[in-house]
Amino acid sequence: MNTEIELSLSLSPSHNAEFKRKVAKLLPQASKPVEQLLVSIYYDTPALDLAKRRMGLRLRKQGNQWIQTVKFGQKGGGGLNARTEVEHITHGQMLELANIGHVEARDFLCDDKIATRLQPTFATHITRTLWEVEDKKGNIVELALDVGHIECDGREHPVNEVEIELKRGDVEAVFTLALMLARNFALLPQQRSKAERGYRLFEQVPTTPVGAQDVKLDPEITPYEARRQVMLECLRQLQFNMVELGQYEDDMEFVHQARVAIRRMRSADKAFAALPTDSVWNQLEAKLQTLGQQLGEIRDRDVLVRETIAAVEPTLSDKLRLEPIKKRLMVQREALMQALREDLESPRIGMLLLQVLHWLHQDPPAEAAEGKLRPFTRDALNRRASSVDKLARRWHKLNEEQRHTLRKQVKKLRYTAEFFATLYDADKVKKYLSSQHAMQKVLGTMNDAAVCRHMLETLASQYPETAFAGGAVAGWYERIDLESSQRTEQALEALKEARPFW
């Protein structure tokens, strides 16, 4: 029994040959490559009892041997996984549950309710090119390029990824190797293991945009550990959506969720502002902001074409030609999307995601205070609420830019409340968040109107033929903006009367 620590990174198939050629040059200390043909059969019950326990059971043919492996106890995150692994060589292609060298896992799998219902669920067929790398400190890692597919009932899902597994030593060796490779290849952290992708193929789960999830914080952990867990969740959301960008004709929601993930991560940084950071994080945060702006340019055009213009089209289409505006905006959108695809095909974005993951797995400084989490979160929430309150009380004196600042402050307060929600009474948290909803909606509509006006004015200066129709769309939205602002008083009252749950 051992703990398997590995990092999975997706690689475009077009880079496979180059990857194999360059490994020897980049890693002169690496062993000569060994190629293996691996066929793995994954087992579960019809009710997927193993998957529900986050346990994996497989038989793998490696050369002339069959190896039974049980995995459980998922830890890590962001593509770095640490799991307990129990394996042994079997007497052929058969499960030997009684020989599992872990009492709890063996008892569960040998229970008649499980053992008698186990069946092949899916299989993987992989050609693995393997290198062993030992660094100057004696750390040993295995570097593997896995190419093949997952198969289930005639359906297939391609596999093309790099795996870096720690065989001996410190996990820092995994990151050192990964970051060196990421400077030379477009490697994106792969969140889902082959087993997880196999289960999705078995259940025929479509690939959809991934939203934010609550982080179940233990009140006994330190603020440093809470920050790590919250930001790993933000990184999870970002990685899932970035990997899928440009893969689908309708990728609007992937763009939106990737942008939201960056906003949440930067808000988390502010929520934990009482904790010291360092120059490394400051540089990463600036790069994340740049990526967020890049996604924002695409998102703004999506909203304008598919929400704003789509809403006014039934009213104005008989009087105005809106198609030229939509066409120009979508041409711009495609150019921005192509630039993002090129960035994804370069080392830039993968390197950034890996650097963030690496930073989040660093130990806190030795002088870090071991403060209690609840008092820390109360202070953070009070700071956020105070920022909103100061601006909200001066609402009638705020200019457009200041109202935009208020909108961002309200959103950051919402994110902070969501980060810490599991530490408090769920009903009180829900009631508090709902009290902010009206103000968020009012401010969001006002911001959409401002963005709409600016984009259409810019478009008209570039393409004068769009000026008249663009002016009509902007005018229609100004009316919606005016109606929205008339609901401000009610929204402000709800915001002011919100009772803090902390």
XYZ file of C-alpha atoms in Angstrom:
502
model
C 0.000 0.000 0.000
C 1.288 3.441 -0.878
C 0.117 6.982 -1.599
C 0.078 7.787 -5.287
C 0.861 11.463 -5.958
C 0.544 12.520 -9.568
C -0.152 15.520 -11.741
C -2.091 15.127 -14.999
C -1.711 17.574 -17.875
C -3.569 17.578 -21.183
C -1.489 17.870 -24.355
C -2.655 18.413 -27.919
C -2.043 15.269 -30.060
C -0.296 17.488 -32.619
C 2.537 17.986 -30.104
C 3.164 14.309 -29.275
C 6.067 13.747 -31.646
C 7.763 16.987 -30.585
C 7.277 16.081 -26.926
C 8.997 12.729 -27.368
C 11.885 14.322 -29.273
C 12.475 17.112 -26.776
C 12.333 15.123 -23.527
C 15.873 13.788 -23.987
C 17.184 17.311 -24.654
C 15.259 18.970 -21.826
C 15.916 16.140 -19.359
C 19.369 14.675 -20.036
C 19.160 12.869 -16.693
C 16.047 10.961 -17.769
C 16.163 7.259 -18.551
C 15.632 6.044 -22.076
C 11.933 5.922 -22.967
C 10.052 2.663 -22.513
C 6.848 2.073 -24.438
C 4.054 0.083 -22.779
C 0.687 -1.108 -24.022
C -1.787 -0.867 -21.136
C -5.303 -2.268 -21.141
C -7.248 -1.451 -17.970
C -10.716 -2.738 -17.047
C -12.597 -0.768 -14.393
C -15.204 -2.483 -12.224
C -18.223 -1.248 -10.320
C -21.738 -2.320 -9.417
C -24.756 -1.359 -11.561
C -25.568 1.235 -8.875
C -21.970 2.583 -9.029
C -21.388 1.955 -5.314
C -17.613 2.344 -5.720
C -17.874 5.660 -7.516
C -20.147 6.984 -4.771
C -17.384 6.218 -2.259
C -14.762 7.766 -4.581
C -13.115 4.366 -4.843
C -11.632 2.811 -7.974
C -11.087 -0.874 -8.784
C -9.321 -1.985 -11.940
C -7.484 -4.865 -13.574
C -4.626 -3.759 -15.815
C -2.753 -5.877 -18.333
C 0.871 -4.786 -18.429
C 3.043 -7.020 -20.565
C 2.156 -10.592 -19.616
C 0.878 -9.680 -16.158
C -2.492 -8.621 -14.785
C -2.367 -6.177 -11.866
C -5.307 -5.459 -9.576
C -5.423 -1.920 -8.160
C -7.714 -0.266 -5.624
C -7.598 3.522 -5.192
C -9.385 5.685 -2.651
C -8.990 8.722 -0.393
C -8.864 11.577 -2.919
C -6.807 14.584 -1.816
C -5.122 17.500 -3.551
C -6.942 19.398 -6.273
C -6.316 21.435 -9.389
C -4.972 18.401 -11.273
C -2.616 17.281 -8.481
C -4.003 14.142 -6.882
C -2.917 12.106 -3.886
C -4.694 8.788 -3.373
C -4.101 5.642 -1.389
C -3.217 2.859 -3.817
C -3.251 -0.879 -3.083
C -2.171 -3.267 -5.826
C -0.922 -6.782 -6.449
C -0.310 -9.159 -9.349
C -3.212 -11.556 -9.940
C -3.308 -15.059 -11.360
C -4.694 -13.928 -14.688
C -7.613 -11.754 -15.765
C -9.631 -12.101 -12.591
C -10.406 -10.084 -9.482
C -8.824 -11.303 -6.252
C -10.688 -9.231 -3.688
C -9.624 -11.350 -0.720
C -5.976 -10.435 -1.386
C -6.475 -6.668 -1.074
C -3.933 -5.408 1.445
C -6.162 -2.838 3.126
C -8.688 -4.067 5.684
C -11.410 -1.460 5.221
C -11.256 -1.577 1.404
C -11.173 -5.388 1.429
C -14.157 -5.667 3.781
C -16.215 -3.291 1.669
C -15.420 -4.972 -1.658
C -15.779 -8.530 -0.287
C -19.245 -7.812 1.115
C -21.709 -9.989 -0.827
C -23.827 -6.927 -1.648
C -20.833 -5.542 -3.556
C -18.705 -8.511 -4.634
C -21.553 -10.427 -6.308
C -22.598 -7.372 -8.334
C -19.219 -6.177 -9.610
C -18.997 -5.974 -13.378
C -16.785 -4.326 -16.023
C -17.927 -0.710 -16.393
C -15.473 0.716 -18.930
C -11.937 0.139 -20.181
C -8.926 2.186 -21.224
C -6.541 1.343 -24.054
C -3.342 3.338 -23.666
C 0.066 3.431 -25.320
C 2.349 4.824 -22.629
C 5.811 6.245 -23.255
C 7.614 6.256 -19.907
C 10.707 8.032 -18.621
C 12.192 7.910 -15.108
C 13.771 11.120 -13.880
C 15.990 11.475 -10.801
C 17.032 14.968 -9.723
C 20.148 16.081 -7.831
C 18.348 15.763 -4.486
C 17.493 12.100 -5.084
C 13.797 12.699 -5.854
C 12.479 10.257 -8.438
C 9.487 10.927 -10.684
C 7.953 9.008 -13.553
C 7.089 11.010 -16.647
C 4.538 9.411 -18.950
C 2.913 10.368 -22.235
C -0.399 8.504 -22.456
C -2.120 8.236 -25.833
C -5.221 6.177 -26.494
C -8.884 6.090 -25.595
C -11.501 5.153 -23.027
C -14.099 2.674 -24.291
C -17.595 1.874 -23.054
C -20.351 0.040 -24.948
C -18.933 1.052 -28.308
C -18.491 4.683 -27.303
C -15.002 6.168 -27.136
C -13.341 9.195 -25.561
C -9.783 10.142 -26.604
C -6.915 10.332 -24.127
C -3.814 12.431 -24.780
C -2.047 13.577 -21.657
C 1.159 13.814 -19.694
C 1.327 12.299 -16.213
C 4.022 13.074 -13.664
C 4.043 10.688 -10.702
C 6.203 11.002 -7.600
C 7.945 7.697 -6.922
C 10.291 8.899 -4.167
C 10.934 12.167 -2.410
C 9.210 15.549 -2.199
C 6.181 16.680 -4.199
C 8.134 19.811 -5.156
C 9.976 17.596 -7.655
C 6.667 17.034 -9.486
C 6.067 20.776 -9.813
C 9.677 21.465 -10.833
C 9.404 19.018 -13.720
C 5.893 20.140 -14.694
C 6.847 23.824 -14.784
C 9.932 23.098 -16.866
C 7.840 21.163 -19.405
C 5.120 23.831 -19.374
C 7.654 26.443 -20.517
C 8.088 24.416 -23.697
C 4.660 22.894 -24.359
C 1.020 23.876 -24.050
C 0.127 21.760 -21.006
C -3.171 22.396 -19.224
C -3.852 20.799 -15.818
C -6.293 17.919 -16.311
C -8.869 17.899 -13.517
C -10.585 14.609 -14.307
C -8.727 11.319 -14.009
C -9.160 8.630 -16.654
C -11.516 6.859 -14.246
C -13.680 9.962 -13.815
C -13.860 10.415 -17.581
C -14.698 6.736 -17.927
C -17.638 7.063 -15.552
C -18.898 10.085 -17.474
C -18.714 8.030 -20.674
C -20.561 5.172 -18.961
C -23.322 7.486 -17.744
C -23.255 9.431 -21.032
C -22.815 12.738 -19.215
C -22.296 15.570 -21.738
C -19.507 18.075 -21.310
C -21.046 21.270 -19.970
C -19.698 24.504 -18.468
C -18.676 24.143 -14.821
C -19.940 26.628 -12.246
C -18.728 27.422 -8.760
C -19.266 25.001 -5.889
C -19.439 25.567 -2.157
C -16.301 24.746 -0.184
C -17.075 22.837 3.001
C -14.682 24.531 5.382
C -13.856 22.893 8.685
C -14.056 25.598 11.410
C -10.952 24.067 13.021
C -8.626 24.738 10.078
C -6.426 27.830 9.922
C -7.203 30.865 7.735
C -4.218 29.883 5.565
C -5.686 26.457 4.871
C -9.125 27.998 4.261
C -7.620 30.350 1.678
C -5.940 27.421 -0.040
C -9.164 25.404 -0.199
C -11.271 28.326 -1.429
C -8.791 29.321 -4.107
C -8.331 25.708 -5.228
C -12.080 25.599 -5.840
C -11.826 28.775 -7.931
C -8.917 27.233 -9.840
C -10.940 24.043 -10.397
C -13.715 26.058 -12.029
C -11.244 27.992 -14.166
C -9.350 24.901 -15.333
C -12.455 22.926 -16.281
C -13.773 25.726 -18.478
C -10.450 26.770 -20.020
C -9.774 23.221 -21.227
C -13.060 23.225 -23.166
C -12.804 26.718 -24.676
C -12.876 26.693 -28.454
C -13.909 23.025 -28.579
C -17.602 23.721 -29.156
C -19.543 25.882 -31.586
C -21.525 27.352 -28.687
C -18.881 28.135 -26.075
C -20.513 31.276 -24.648
C -21.119 29.786 -21.193
C -17.594 28.301 -20.983
C -16.241 31.824 -21.504
C -18.605 33.208 -18.873
C -17.751 30.593 -16.239
C -13.995 30.912 -16.820
C -14.296 34.664 -16.318
C -16.399 34.174 -13.178
C -13.758 31.799 -11.809
C -11.060 34.460 -12.173
C -13.282 37.060 -10.526
C -13.962 34.697 -7.645
C -10.283 33.898 -7.212
C -9.342 37.572 -7.108
C -12.220 38.198 -4.675
C -10.921 35.349 -2.506
C -7.536 37.044 -2.443
C -9.227 40.200 -1.137
C -11.351 38.237 1.347
C -8.131 36.877 2.863
C -6.323 40.217 2.576
C -5.366 40.059 6.267
C -3.010 37.197 5.380
C 0.323 38.137 3.813
C 0.999 37.143 0.206
C 4.254 37.538 -1.731
C 5.659 38.908 -4.966
C 4.994 35.590 -6.727
C 1.261 35.806 -6.069
C 1.196 39.500 -7.001
C 2.615 38.635 -10.428
C 0.207 35.716 -10.877
C -2.760 37.869 -9.847
C -1.802 40.453 -12.489
C -1.651 37.716 -15.150
C -5.027 36.367 -14.049
C -6.455 39.873 -14.353
C -5.118 40.097 -17.923
C -6.686 36.738 -18.794
C -9.949 37.884 -17.213
C -9.925 41.011 -19.367
C -9.312 38.877 -22.451
C -12.309 36.712 -21.582
C -14.310 39.849 -20.739
C -13.857 41.243 -24.259
C -15.427 38.064 -25.641
C -18.136 37.967 -22.990
C -19.190 41.590 -23.648
C -19.874 40.757 -27.292
C -21.770 37.609 -26.356
C -24.042 39.585 -24.038
C -24.589 42.393 -26.538
C -25.480 40.098 -29.450
C -27.217 37.209 -27.752
C -28.959 38.999 -24.907
C -29.245 42.761 -25.495
C -29.845 42.833 -29.260
C -31.832 39.590 -29.073
C -34.170 41.283 -26.581
C -34.788 44.384 -28.747
C -34.898 42.569 -32.090
C -38.617 41.673 -31.990
C -39.421 45.354 -31.433
C -36.942 46.987 -33.827
C -36.308 44.453 -36.591
C -39.217 45.707 -38.745
C -37.835 49.242 -38.639
C -34.068 48.717 -38.605
C -31.474 46.361 -40.047
C -29.730 44.895 -37.015
C -27.938 42.125 -38.896
C -24.918 44.321 -39.893
C -24.312 45.169 -36.220
C -24.538 41.541 -35.167
C -22.261 40.462 -38.010
C -19.576 43.038 -37.154
C -19.673 42.128 -33.476
C -19.433 38.405 -34.186
C -16.484 38.969 -36.523
C -14.784 40.798 -33.666
C -15.723 38.004 -31.300
C -14.231 35.347 -33.568
C -10.962 37.316 -33.863
C -10.770 37.557 -30.064
C -11.603 33.866 -29.734
C -8.938 32.916 -32.260
C -6.369 34.876 -30.264
C -7.434 32.979 -27.138
C -7.161 29.633 -28.958
C -3.630 30.551 -30.009
C -2.799 31.373 -26.401
C -4.180 27.991 -25.345
C -1.977 26.339 -27.966
C 1.046 28.183 -26.556
C 2.667 27.654 -23.130
C 1.198 30.913 -21.735
C -2.105 29.859 -20.157
C -1.075 26.376 -19.075
C 2.013 27.828 -17.423
C -0.114 30.362 -15.543
C -2.535 27.707 -14.264
C 0.350 25.495 -13.138
C 2.074 28.381 -11.373
C -1.129 29.197 -9.471
C -1.534 25.527 -8.530
C 2.076 25.414 -7.374
C 1.663 28.566 -5.277
C -1.444 27.152 -3.605
C 0.472 24.035 -2.550
C 3.253 25.960 -0.820
C 3.455 25.675 2.958
C 2.494 28.835 4.892
C 5.404 30.902 6.217
C 6.903 29.633 9.476
C 5.838 32.799 11.282
C 2.218 32.437 10.130
C -0.258 32.920 12.969
C -2.513 29.973 13.768
C -5.638 32.117 14.191
C -9.184 30.818 14.529
C -11.171 30.711 11.307
C -14.568 32.026 12.468
C -13.278 35.324 13.929
C -11.173 35.759 10.802
C -14.192 35.320 8.506
C -16.296 37.718 10.586
C -13.639 40.406 10.184
C -13.452 39.752 6.438
C -17.234 39.926 6.020
C -17.457 43.097 8.102
C -14.849 44.774 5.880
C -16.732 43.790 2.727
C -20.127 44.863 4.122
C -18.697 48.191 5.272
C -17.350 48.937 1.770
C -20.807 48.323 0.292
C -22.596 50.327 2.988
C -20.425 53.430 2.552
C -21.219 53.632 -1.165
C -24.872 52.586 -0.864
C -25.631 55.396 1.605
C -24.302 57.941 -0.906
C -26.177 56.425 -3.841
C -27.781 59.640 -5.117
C -24.401 61.388 -5.243
C -22.584 58.613 -7.075
C -21.519 59.078 -10.678
C -21.522 56.251 -13.237
C -18.004 55.104 -12.366
C -18.771 55.060 -8.626
C -21.973 53.083 -9.213
C -19.918 50.610 -11.182
C -17.582 50.381 -8.173
C -20.596 49.704 -5.936
C -21.707 46.911 -8.265
C -18.298 45.281 -7.965
C -18.307 45.691 -4.185
C -21.746 44.051 -3.911
C -20.529 41.157 -6.054
C -17.381 40.753 -3.944
C -19.505 40.740 -0.794
C -21.654 38.007 -2.306
C -18.603 35.945 -3.252
C -17.108 36.354 0.226
C -20.399 35.290 1.828
C -20.444 32.216 -0.432
C -16.831 31.333 0.417
C -17.617 31.216 4.147
C -21.252 30.049 3.913
C -20.675 26.504 5.188
C -19.387 27.873 8.505
C -22.755 29.482 9.295
C -26.482 28.762 9.400
C -27.580 27.925 5.845
C -31.008 29.605 6.100
C -29.526 32.851 7.402
C -26.906 32.863 4.650
C -29.549 32.267 1.986
C -31.757 35.067 3.344
C -28.827 37.482 3.437
C -27.782 36.698 -0.126
C -31.343 37.045 -1.424
C -31.560 40.526 0.164
C -28.718 41.603 -2.136
C -30.234 40.126 -5.271
C -32.391 43.147 -6.213
C -29.470 45.560 -5.922
C -27.198 43.285 -7.931
C -29.830 43.112 -10.673
C -30.317 46.898 -10.770
C -26.586 47.560 -10.847
C -26.003 44.823 -13.408
C -28.571 46.329 -15.777
C -26.976 49.763 -15.398
C -23.539 48.326 -16.145
C -24.857 46.420 -19.180
C -26.335 49.670 -20.494
C -23.017 51.496 -20.094
C -21.059 48.680 -21.788
C -23.682 48.481 -24.565
C -23.482 52.224 -25.226
C -19.672 52.254 -25.263
C -19.366 49.244 -27.593
C -21.965 50.531 -30.059
C -20.341 53.987 -30.132
C -16.963 52.386 -30.825
C -18.494 50.203 -33.539
C -20.144 53.220 -35.180
C -16.823 55.079 -35.275
C -15.273 52.102 -37.084
C -18.265 51.253 -39.291
C -20.483 54.320 -39.829
C -23.210 52.248 -41.489
C -24.016 50.755 -38.061
C -24.451 54.134 -36.347
C -28.189 54.624 -36.786
C -29.275 51.110 -35.811
C -26.710 51.063 -33.004
C -28.073 54.328 -31.655
C -31.570 52.865 -31.640
C -30.430 49.790 -29.710
C -28.556 51.943 -27.202
C -31.602 54.210 -26.837
C -33.883 51.243 -26.207
C -31.505 49.968 -23.548
C -31.273 53.415 -21.946
C -35.020 53.180 -21.384
C -34.570 49.804 -19.682
C -31.766 51.345 -17.650
C -34.065 54.196 -16.562
C -36.781 51.754 -15.511
C -34.187 49.775 -13.596
C -32.871 52.864 -11.789
C -36.416 53.663 -10.659
C -36.369 50.414 -8.676
C -33.191 51.455 -6.917
C -34.838 52.782 -3.759
C -36.480 49.458 -3.011
C -33.254 47.615 -3.745
C -31.289 49.971 -1.506
C -33.705 49.421 1.375
C -33.375 45.650 1.037
C -29.598 46.020 1.016
C -29.539 48.267 4.099
C -31.954 46.062 6.053
C -30.048 42.846 5.372
C -29.162 41.193 8.676
C -25.594 39.845 8.714
C -25.534 36.060 9.226
C -22.148 36.210 10.904
